[in-house]
Amino acid sequence: MGKIFCKPVSLSDQATHYCPGCTHGVIHRLVAEVIDELGVRGRTVGIAPVGCAVLAYNYFTFDFQEAAHGRAPAMATGIKRVRPDLIVFTYQGDGDLASIGMSEIIHAANRGEKFTTVFVNNAVYGMTGGQMAPTTMPNQRTTTSPFGRNVEEVGMPIKVAELISALETPAFISRQSVIKPKYVVRAKKAIKRAFQYQIEKRCFSLVEVVSTCPTNWGMTPVEAVQWAEDVMHPYYQLGDKKSPDPIKDKED
Amino acid sequence: MGKILMKGNEAIGEAAIRAGCLNYFAYPITPQSEVAEYLARRMPEAGGVFLQGESEVAVSYMIFGASGCGERAFTTSSSPGISLMAEGMSYIAGGECPAVFVNIMRGGPGLGGILPSQADYLQATKGAGHGDYRMLVLAPASVQEAVEMVMTAFPLAEKYRNPVMILGDGLIGQMMEPVEFPDHLKTEPSNKDDWATNGMDTRKSDRRNLVKSLYLDPELLNSHNLKLKAKYDRMKREEIRYETYHTESDYRVLIVSYGTMSRVCRTAIDELRSQRLDVAMVRPKTVFPFPEQAVLVASEKESCEQVISIEMSMGQMVEDVERSVRGKRQVHWFGKCGGEVPTPEEVIDAIKALVK
């Protein structure tokens, strides 16, 4: 009997620098599986963000460029415009994409750039040490909101998937989660669709992934999963927000 | 092809296409928006890419992405826009990618004005963005020279895998002059398969390429910076360009001036010499690397009493002139930076005041 489950060719053997309980590893694997399955590794270019995932290129085994904070969609635009045959994706966190890079992501999406964005939302800045992000939940304590996010002062968390879905330009926008196996299966389907739309040169695609950061949330991995399900899922509703095809999947 | 009359900004756009660069990303800003307006029509015709980005910041990364995957790319802007692109320049230098930036300078600081200036000399020559890096900076004094420098900039950027800047004052962009696009300056892009992210399929081996500037290990970052320094040192050995005016005979005053300002100085020198006051000039064509040796040698001439840096800024290049002269002669500054180009009469007065 042959092997029926193995590490994707698109993932390296490098030991991870991500913290215990962090879901970046799961998301990396999903992206790698999708790239393997679609057979595009030889013409894929990933764009690493600033944040924990800046080192993503240590784990993927294809060409990569490293962007500055928030600028990955502009960089991906540059690549895709001059080499439309390459498969390009940005892998960005919430501080990177939803704060300093808001302009770049909105305009790339609005121009209908034919690349894919994997947007990891863990409600906090990770690498800089757990500061408040635009996605931080109301009353959530972080190192820069030590008394909890005060929405009177800094507003409500930004729902990126819904915000970008409001643009008139056709796109595939979906929010998924990877905190439990059932969500992981759906997240993979969405990421695969996102890349397929790119390969078909149909539209911009973005998959927001609700994720955990036990270290900066001050929780055990198990508590973090529970908190994400109890606090983040009700606010960040899962499901497809916009699609060039009729939306079939219903939200949970 | 013969000479045609063209506005500087349009000629710069055309020069890039003639040089073999078919990818342009930009954001409008006075006084260089005509480059984008020209290329919005011309690039599609030439089969190239034209894209108006959402900001200068974004544009600098569009250039980075395009050049990182192995394609020639360039942008144009003016002073405030260049400040925003400076972030990208630092990353491009750190990531060792070629790129060409054109700065058609206007007055500052802040919004300043929209008229010609040379107030971004220090920004251009000392780094612009953060970190230890330099750009090769070419400073044209005519539309023809701007065309030639743009065409030369692409192979230079590829030779060093580093950003190259064309530093022109607003007049270079706005004035019309006869130009010719020399065929011999058209070059083929160098082979980039060993470093560009153009997809593993393009390579025979299974090696992947990585464009990055992050080195968390202090030893690795130090050696990366030493590697970059070696490139800047090589530029100093191989790329210094300048022109001299009347330095072969005796002179009492040596002018150092570049760009449009140097043309006014030429007129002033001719007039002064007709009045029997001998003046000469060194005109840097590269401001980084600066022609230190040429300025030093010219200042050491026995007849030379004083040196003056004449620039459309409040005294920026004068720092490089002082450094080059090494205290052997007195170094002065004359300039204006409100948008007006000093007249030959004003230059003559400034020189006469020196030798009274």
mmCIF file of N, CA and C in Angstrom, chain A residues 41-43 45 54-55 57-58 60-69 71 74-75 77-79 81-83 86 103-104 107 111 113, chain B residues 23 25 49 51 54 57-58 61-62 64-66 68-69 71 87 91 196-201 203 206 208-214 216:
data_model
loop_
_atom_site.group_PDB
_atom_site.id
_atom_site.type_symbol
_atom_site.label_atom_id
_atom_site.label_comp_id
_atom_site.label_asym_id
_atom_site.label_seq_id
_atom_site.Cartn_x
_atom_site.Cartn_y
_atom_site.Cartn_z
ATOM 1 N N ARG A 41 3.441 25.024 -8.249
ATOM 2 C CA ARG A 41 4.584 25.419 -7.424
ATOM 3 C C ARG A 41 5.695 26.083 -8.247
ATOM 4 N N GLY A 42 5.918 25.582 -9.451
ATOM 5 C CA GLY A 42 7.004 26.082 -10.293
ATOM 6 C C GLY A 42 6.769 27.475 -10.849
ATOM 7 N N ARG A 43 5.557 27.989 -10.706
ATOM 8 C CA ARG A 43 5.329 29.362 -11.167
ATOM 9 C C ARG A 43 4.642 30.199 -10.096
ATOM 10 N N VAL A 45 4.836 32.685 -6.753
ATOM 11 C CA VAL A 45 5.650 33.614 -5.967
ATOM 12 C C VAL A 45 4.817 34.048 -4.763
ATOM 13 N N VAL A 54 6.654 36.911 8.542
ATOM 14 C CA VAL A 54 7.715 37.385 7.651
ATOM 15 C C VAL A 54 8.644 36.224 7.277
ATOM 16 N N LEU A 55 8.768 35.269 8.189
ATOM 17 C CA LEU A 55 9.664 34.130 7.923
ATOM 18 C C LEU A 55 8.966 32.989 7.201
ATOM 19 N N TYR A 57 8.786 32.363 4.284
ATOM 20 C CA TYR A 57 9.598 31.800 3.192
ATOM 21 C C TYR A 57 10.531 30.706 3.662
ATOM 22 N N ASN A 58 10.741 30.594 4.983
ATOM 23 C CA ASN A 58 11.552 29.478 5.483
ATOM 24 C C ASN A 58 10.802 28.156 5.379
ATOM 25 N N PHE A 60 8.054 27.560 3.028
ATOM 26 C CA PHE A 60 7.581 27.238 1.684
ATOM 27 C C PHE A 60 8.784 26.981 0.781
ATOM 28 N N THR A 61 8.565 26.168 -0.242
ATOM 29 C CA THR A 61 9.699 25.778 -1.098
ATOM 30 C C THR A 61 9.542 26.316 -2.515
ATOM 31 N N PHE A 62 9.086 27.538 -2.644
ATOM 32 C CA PHE A 62 9.034 28.155 -3.973
ATOM 33 C C PHE A 62 9.484 29.603 -3.832
ATOM 34 N N ASP A 63 9.527 30.332 -4.935
ATOM 35 C CA ASP A 63 10.030 31.713 -4.925
ATOM 36 C C ASP A 63 9.227 32.597 -3.967
ATOM 37 N N PHE A 64 9.940 33.501 -3.323
ATOM 38 C CA PHE A 64 9.292 34.388 -2.362
ATOM 39 C C PHE A 64 9.924 35.765 -2.405
ATOM 40 N N GLN A 65 9.107 36.781 -2.197
ATOM 41 C CA GLN A 65 9.622 38.131 -1.970
ATOM 42 C C GLN A 65 9.107 38.596 -0.617
ATOM 43 N N GLU A 66 9.885 39.454 0.011
ATOM 44 C CA GLU A 66 9.521 39.964 1.333
ATOM 45 C C GLU A 66 9.137 41.437 1.175
ATOM 46 N N ALA A 67 7.957 41.780 1.670
ATOM 47 C CA ALA A 67 7.488 43.170 1.543
ATOM 48 C C ALA A 67 7.710 43.919 2.855
ATOM 49 N N ALA A 68 7.512 45.228 2.821
ATOM 50 C CA ALA A 68 7.481 46.004 4.065
ATOM 51 C C ALA A 68 6.067 45.900 4.642
ATOM 52 N N HIS A 69 5.926 46.390 5.866
ATOM 53 C CA HIS A 69 4.626 46.408 6.562
ATOM 54 C C HIS A 69 3.467 46.891 5.677
ATOM 55 N N ARG A 71 2.655 46.470 2.643
ATOM 56 C CA ARG A 71 2.836 46.780 1.226
ATOM 57 C C ARG A 71 2.738 45.564 0.310
ATOM 58 N N ALA A 74 0.737 45.808 -2.937
ATOM 59 C CA ALA A 74 1.354 46.645 -3.974
ATOM 60 C C ALA A 74 2.448 45.847 -4.679
ATOM 61 N N MET A 75 3.221 45.109 -3.898
ATOM 62 C CA MET A 75 4.279 44.288 -4.474
ATOM 63 C C MET A 75 3.694 43.201 -5.379
ATOM 64 N N THR A 77 0.905 43.363 -6.903
ATOM 65 C CA THR A 77 0.404 44.061 -8.089
ATOM 66 C C THR A 77 1.523 44.215 -9.117
ATOM 67 N N GLY A 78 2.686 44.649 -8.622
ATOM 68 C CA GLY A 78 3.825 44.853 -9.515
ATOM 69 C C GLY A 78 4.209 43.570 -10.235
ATOM 70 N N ILE A 79 4.236 42.462 -9.496
ATOM 71 C CA ILE A 79 4.618 41.182 -10.099
ATOM 72 C C ILE A 79 3.567 40.731 -11.110
ATOM 73 N N ARG A 81 1.254 42.364 -12.673
ATOM 74 C CA ARG A 81 1.072 43.191 -13.873
ATOM 75 C C ARG A 81 2.134 42.914 -14.937
ATOM 76 N N VAL A 82 3.370 42.646 -14.467
ATOM 77 C CA VAL A 82 4.431 42.439 -15.454
ATOM 78 C C VAL A 82 4.615 40.969 -15.816
ATOM 79 N N ARG A 83 4.136 40.070 -14.950
ATOM 80 C CA ARG A 83 4.220 38.630 -15.227
ATOM 81 C C ARG A 83 2.879 37.973 -14.885
ATOM 82 N N LEU A 86 2.565 34.259 -13.686
ATOM 83 C CA LEU A 86 2.972 33.765 -12.369
ATOM 84 C C LEU A 86 1.745 33.702 -11.447
ATOM 85 N N SER A 103 -4.672 50.821 2.795
ATOM 86 C CA SER A 103 -4.756 51.461 1.490
ATOM 87 C C SER A 103 -4.372 50.478 0.379
ATOM 88 N N GLU A 104 -3.273 49.770 0.575
ATOM 89 C CA GLU A 104 -2.775 48.866 -0.463
ATOM 90 C C GLU A 104 -3.774 47.741 -0.750
ATOM 91 N N HIS A 107 -7.092 49.110 -2.527
ATOM 92 C CA HIS A 107 -6.921 49.510 -3.932
ATOM 93 C C HIS A 107 -6.563 48.327 -4.836
ATOM 94 N N ARG A 111 -8.954 47.334 -7.884
ATOM 95 C CA ARG A 111 -8.492 47.265 -9.277
ATOM 96 C C ARG A 111 -8.749 45.877 -9.860
ATOM 97 N N GLU A 113 -6.943 43.169 -9.036
ATOM 98 C CA GLU A 113 -5.656 42.523 -9.323
ATOM 99 C C GLU A 113 -5.829 41.019 -9.191
ATOM 100 N N ASN B 23 7.746 48.824 -18.226
ATOM 101 C CA ASN B 23 6.872 48.771 -17.061
ATOM 102 C C ASN B 23 6.998 50.057 -16.254
ATOM 103 N N PHE B 25 5.054 52.499 -13.269
ATOM 104 C CA PHE B 25 4.043 52.688 -12.232
ATOM 105 C C PHE B 25 4.260 54.088 -11.667
ATOM 106 N N VAL B 49 3.421 48.024 -19.707
ATOM 107 C CA VAL B 49 2.493 48.147 -18.582
ATOM 108 C C VAL B 49 2.508 49.579 -18.069
ATOM 109 N N LEU B 51 0.544 51.722 -14.999
ATOM 110 C CA LEU B 51 -0.448 51.661 -13.912
ATOM 111 C C LEU B 51 -0.276 52.862 -12.992
ATOM 112 N N GLU B 54 -2.054 53.877 -6.070
ATOM 113 C CA GLU B 54 -2.884 54.630 -5.130
ATOM 114 C C GLU B 54 -2.071 55.619 -4.308
ATOM 115 N N VAL B 57 3.873 55.526 -1.998
ATOM 116 C CA VAL B 57 4.347 54.399 -1.195
ATOM 117 C C VAL B 57 4.076 53.104 -1.957
ATOM 118 N N ALA B 58 2.818 52.949 -2.385
ATOM 119 C CA ALA B 58 2.443 51.725 -3.101
ATOM 120 C C ALA B 58 3.257 51.583 -4.388
ATOM 121 N N TYR B 61 6.583 49.947 -4.155
ATOM 122 C CA TYR B 61 6.546 48.482 -4.004
ATOM 123 C C TYR B 61 6.080 47.787 -5.270
ATOM 124 N N MET B 62 5.318 48.487 -6.091
ATOM 125 C CA MET B 62 4.976 47.909 -7.405
ATOM 126 C C MET B 62 6.258 47.757 -8.218
ATOM 127 N N PHE B 64 9.224 47.482 -6.916
ATOM 128 C CA PHE B 64 10.003 46.449 -6.234
ATOM 129 C C PHE B 64 9.530 45.057 -6.678
ATOM 130 N N GLY B 65 8.198 44.866 -6.679
ATOM 131 C CA GLY B 65 7.658 43.563 -7.089
ATOM 132 C C GLY B 65 8.055 43.228 -8.514
ATOM 133 N N ALA B 66 7.864 44.201 -9.411
ATOM 134 C CA ALA B 66 8.150 43.968 -10.828
ATOM 135 C C ALA B 66 9.630 43.666 -11.038
ATOM 136 N N GLY B 68 11.762 42.702 -8.745
ATOM 137 C CA GLY B 68 12.105 41.484 -7.994
ATOM 138 C C GLY B 68 11.834 40.219 -8.799
ATOM 139 N N CYS B 69 10.816 40.262 -9.666
ATOM 140 C CA CYS B 69 10.550 39.062 -10.475
ATOM 141 C C CYS B 69 11.264 39.149 -11.826
ATOM 142 N N GLU B 71 11.814 41.869 -14.097
ATOM 143 C CA GLU B 71 11.463 42.752 -15.210
ATOM 144 C C GLU B 71 11.960 44.170 -14.944
ATOM 145 N N GLU B 87 10.910 54.877 1.469
ATOM 146 C CA GLU B 87 10.781 53.612 2.200
ATOM 147 C C GLU B 87 11.070 52.443 1.254
ATOM 148 N N TYR B 91 14.131 49.328 0.952
ATOM 149 C CA TYR B 91 13.859 47.886 0.844
ATOM 150 C C TYR B 91 14.435 47.314 -0.459
ATOM 151 N N ALA B 196 16.159 36.395 -9.373
ATOM 152 C CA ALA B 196 14.811 36.956 -9.449
ATOM 153 C C ALA B 196 13.739 35.893 -9.191
ATOM 154 N N THR B 197 12.617 36.337 -8.637
ATOM 155 C CA THR B 197 11.514 35.419 -8.345
ATOM 156 C C THR B 197 10.631 35.288 -9.578
ATOM 157 N N ASN B 198 11.206 34.721 -10.630
ATOM 158 C CA ASN B 198 10.451 34.581 -11.880
ATOM 159 C C ASN B 198 9.855 33.195 -12.037
ATOM 160 N N GLY B 199 9.749 32.451 -10.920
ATOM 161 C CA GLY B 199 9.156 31.112 -10.960
ATOM 162 C C GLY B 199 10.213 30.042 -11.144
ATOM 163 N N MET B 200 10.112 28.970 -10.357
ATOM 164 C CA MET B 200 11.129 27.909 -10.416
ATOM 165 C C MET B 200 11.146 27.200 -11.762
ATOM 166 N N ASP B 201 10.017 27.229 -12.478
ATOM 167 C CA ASP B 201 9.944 26.564 -13.790
ATOM 168 C C ASP B 201 10.978 27.114 -14.773
ATOM 169 N N ARG B 203 13.976 27.775 -14.164
ATOM 170 C CA ARG B 203 15.344 27.338 -13.842
ATOM 171 C C ARG B 203 15.482 25.829 -14.024
ATOM 172 N N ASP B 206 16.246 22.802 -8.891
ATOM 173 C CA ASP B 206 15.075 22.940 -8.034
ATOM 174 C C ASP B 206 15.269 24.100 -7.043
ATOM 175 N N ARG B 208 15.050 27.601 -5.314
ATOM 176 C CA ARG B 208 14.072 28.691 -5.369
ATOM 177 C C ARG B 208 14.802 29.991 -5.077
ATOM 178 N N ASN B 209 14.266 31.099 -5.584
ATOM 179 C CA ASN B 209 14.871 32.410 -5.349
ATOM 180 C C ASN B 209 14.077 33.196 -4.323
ATOM 181 N N LEU B 210 14.819 33.991 -3.566
ATOM 182 C CA LEU B 210 14.236 34.712 -2.449
ATOM 183 C C LEU B 210 14.727 36.152 -2.500
ATOM 184 N N VAL B 211 13.801 37.097 -2.501
ATOM 185 C CA VAL B 211 14.180 38.517 -2.466
ATOM 186 C C VAL B 211 13.798 39.042 -1.099
ATOM 187 N N LYS B 212 14.789 39.403 -0.289
ATOM 188 C CA LYS B 212 14.480 39.820 1.074
ATOM 189 C C LYS B 212 15.538 40.762 1.627
ATOM 190 N N SER B 213 15.183 41.462 2.695
ATOM 191 C CA SER B 213 16.155 42.354 3.330
ATOM 192 C C SER B 213 16.265 42.106 4.830
ATOM 193 N N LEU B 214 15.589 41.069 5.321
ATOM 194 C CA LEU B 214 15.610 40.778 6.764
ATOM 195 C C LEU B 214 16.757 39.832 7.104
ATOM 196 N N LEU B 216 18.071 38.624 10.711
ATOM 197 C CA LEU B 216 17.959 38.765 12.168
ATOM 198 C C LEU B 216 19.272 38.449 12.878
#
